[in-house]
Amino acid sequence: MIVRDGPAHHGFRTLALEGPWQGMEALKACEALSPELRSALEQAPTGACVGWGIPFDIEGFLPLYGEPATLRCAPARARWLIFQHTSDIRPLKPNRYGFVSPTRGWGQLGELAARYTVLYEDGSEEEIPIRRRHEIGAFQRPWGENCFQAVAHCKPRPQWPHHEQTALSWGVSQTRVDAADDGPWVNWLYAWNNPHPEKAIVGLRCEPGEGAVLLMAVSLGEVQEHPLRWRPRRKATLTLPEGLTFDPTLDEMGLLSQIRLDMGQIISAQWRPIYLTRAWGESYNNQLPVINRREIILEYTAHPEAAFHLWNGEQVPVSQVEEAQAVYLKPVPPATQRVLLRVVERGSRKPVAVKLHVHGQAGEYLAPVDRHRIPNPCWFEDYSVDFTHRGQHHCTYIPGETVINLPLGPVYLEVSKGFEIKPLRLVREVTPATKEIVIELDKVLPWRERGWVSADTHVHFLTPMSALLEGSAEGVNVVNLLASQWGELVTNVGDFDGKTTWGSVEAGGDGEYLVRVGTENRQHVLGHISLLGYEGRIIAPMTTGGPDESALGDPIEILLTEWARQCRKQGGLVILPHFPNPRAENAAAIVEGVVDGVEMTSWDDLYSGINPYSLSDWYRYLNNGYMVAAVGGTDKMTARTAVGTVRTYARLREGEPFTYRAWMEAIRRAETFVTYGPLMEMTVDGKPMGARIPMTSSGGTVDVAWEVASVTVPMSRIELIVNGEIRESLAIDPWAARGSFRVPVSRSSWIALLVRGHYTDKPEIIAAHSTPVMVEVEGSPFYAAADAVTILEQIEGALAYLDTVGTRAETRAYKRMRLILEGAHRRLHNRMHQMGHYHEHTPPHDHAAHHR
Ligand SMILES: [Zn+2]
Ligand SMILES: [Zn+2]
């Protein structure tokens, strides 16, 4: 396809090169290329294209593998040669546990993909190495794997907000209703109840009064009730005949194509969720219903004599549906019984915040009267206190009491509150006498009592009070709400004051659930960094360097490393979010020792667990003695992600009261583990996670004592990780296990615990991972050469980006940033040489000399 991202600049011209170019069809049949690349070929730019203002004439493809190819052109002189090229994917080769070591990342940073040699008329030559993530990227870019010296074929561009592209504003579209009673012209309908229906009408006389009137038409009707009055909403299930699939698109009048109402309106049509009924109590929290694409739950409001009009022209009276006499449509018992629902801890009368899901006999979601009946799962479109698991299983958060309209008969409830309280799925029978439903929860695991507090390090868009409700309902003691910038959009900045901790005793809360507003500062190539709990002024700019994180035209004026230092100066905590991506300057920040934690991130994924890719990247630093705590955060940006899906557990000092400050201290001490459900305890020779144990040069043996328990995800194995390798692996009871390992130590070693587990119908995942204990053997520094090279290469990449395609700030800022990165590079580089490691490398100052 022809891709012209704008007009071409007159300073460029295309170069005609003669050579073995190939067409698209030949390439599609080429076995040396991945099927992914071949199937994406149609999307590749071809023909007379423009990229970044530069014209390109793409007449074919030159696949490079195996044999070299030579291209010829008429003599031409130019200051720049601009290559438009891409590369095939290079799959990683993880070991059987999913770990990759050493890892250069998905993008295979620094790998030589090709070599181009420029031939001159005089017979001389100039060689250009084409390295991955420097001069070339892959045809599909995994998020966080940007090029340091090359850019994508299309230049960045501004985007209009939704309401400027369509007639309907984004905000109004969220209401999902349109009164349709205004606009450039309105006629009015009046229904006159004729007192003499038996008499024939023979005419109508119309006389003017004050001002003008336009009569447009008159019609006659025979219905019993007022033709313009509809009844309250009802629900029905629609089962389409075999061979027909449901089309959910609405036309410009808001109507479906396959089913419509004449005197009424269909409010919503959603796939019918089919839940387990008899086994509901045994199914697990958040377990998804089955969706049958031929079954729909319709919600409607209509005149009692209205009729549905079906796809085949058939008309079905609403009354026939409600009397259960229709073929395709069956009535759903209406939710007419108003009930007070209360949730308490067993033995207490005090309501507690929980996550709640309720459905009726047809699987229809029943929301409290003040909650969304249809949560919106899209980015930045709904930050209400709801959770919609994959848009199929809807839940809401309640402060312990709520009013809800329920149908008579059985209703199915799901109630949960984090990882220490047993989640419940239960059935209650609603009768006309039911006025209140009370549900009692059992606290099963005493981790909080032992001084552990849970946290989500990464939540966006919620208001602080909504975050407080969601945190308490998910059993998350600390929610870090992060203000940030997304292009021209800034979020939560009005909630940042650099001092308030919502929910704290000083702020009028009970002190058990806290919310603190920090910032996530971001650069699309260099990386993201979360600055938590700092005091004073907001650390801005929060984004730099242009799209997709910051506004077009923003220069790179500050580094992650500098943001981190500023945050620490203001008393805050520094976290590398969704580690390791974007995978670039975070290497320098860790080497400089300004990072407190690396974040394992879930987003909306409940079933993939802690990613071995993240762990592999973290292990590289641990192997080289850079101790950084593991933390868990969701990066919640939509109602599809629940706060605390993955979370951090951190232990307060014994007897220390829980405050936000005490929590920050626990992270700094690195006494943490990350989990999707299972809880853990681990000591090494009696020392907690995050501790350092000195040992004499003769080495020795350490005792690793552990205990694990779960009330959510069933556990399957516990594993002992020593210096990034699995040393022990034991099958365990799904709900509780304890034991110990004796580990001989001859060189400096880090020791951590990993728990695997899974729901019965899902694959095994890494469900929890501890921060290690570092055993430091005298005279044996932590050092892993292959990993150190990959860390160094990341810093070199960051430098190359500053020097080449990164939007340049004024010279002073550019030089300052360069010095910082060179400093980190030198620090690691010197260490490598001290360890006697010889390696091929480009000194960082070379980039600047070449590319200025
Ligand atoms: Zn981020
Ligand atoms: Zn984020």
JSON list of C-alpha atoms and ligand atoms in Angstrom, two decimals, residues 458 460 520 635, ligand 2:
[
{"chain": "A", "resi": 458, "resn": "HIS", "atom": "CA", "xyz": [0.41, 1.52, 39.64]},
{"chain": "A", "resi": 460, "resn": "HIS", "atom": "CA", "xyz": [-4.40, 5.50, 36.76]},
{"chain": "A", "resi": 520, "resn": "GLU", "atom": "CA", "xyz": [4.42, 8.14, 36.30]},
{"chain": "A", "resi": 635, "resn": "ASP", "atom": "CA", "xyz": [-1.18, -0.29, 35.53]},
{"chain": "B", "resi": 2, "resn": "ZN", "atom": "ZN", "xyz": [1.06, 3.51, 33.81]}
]
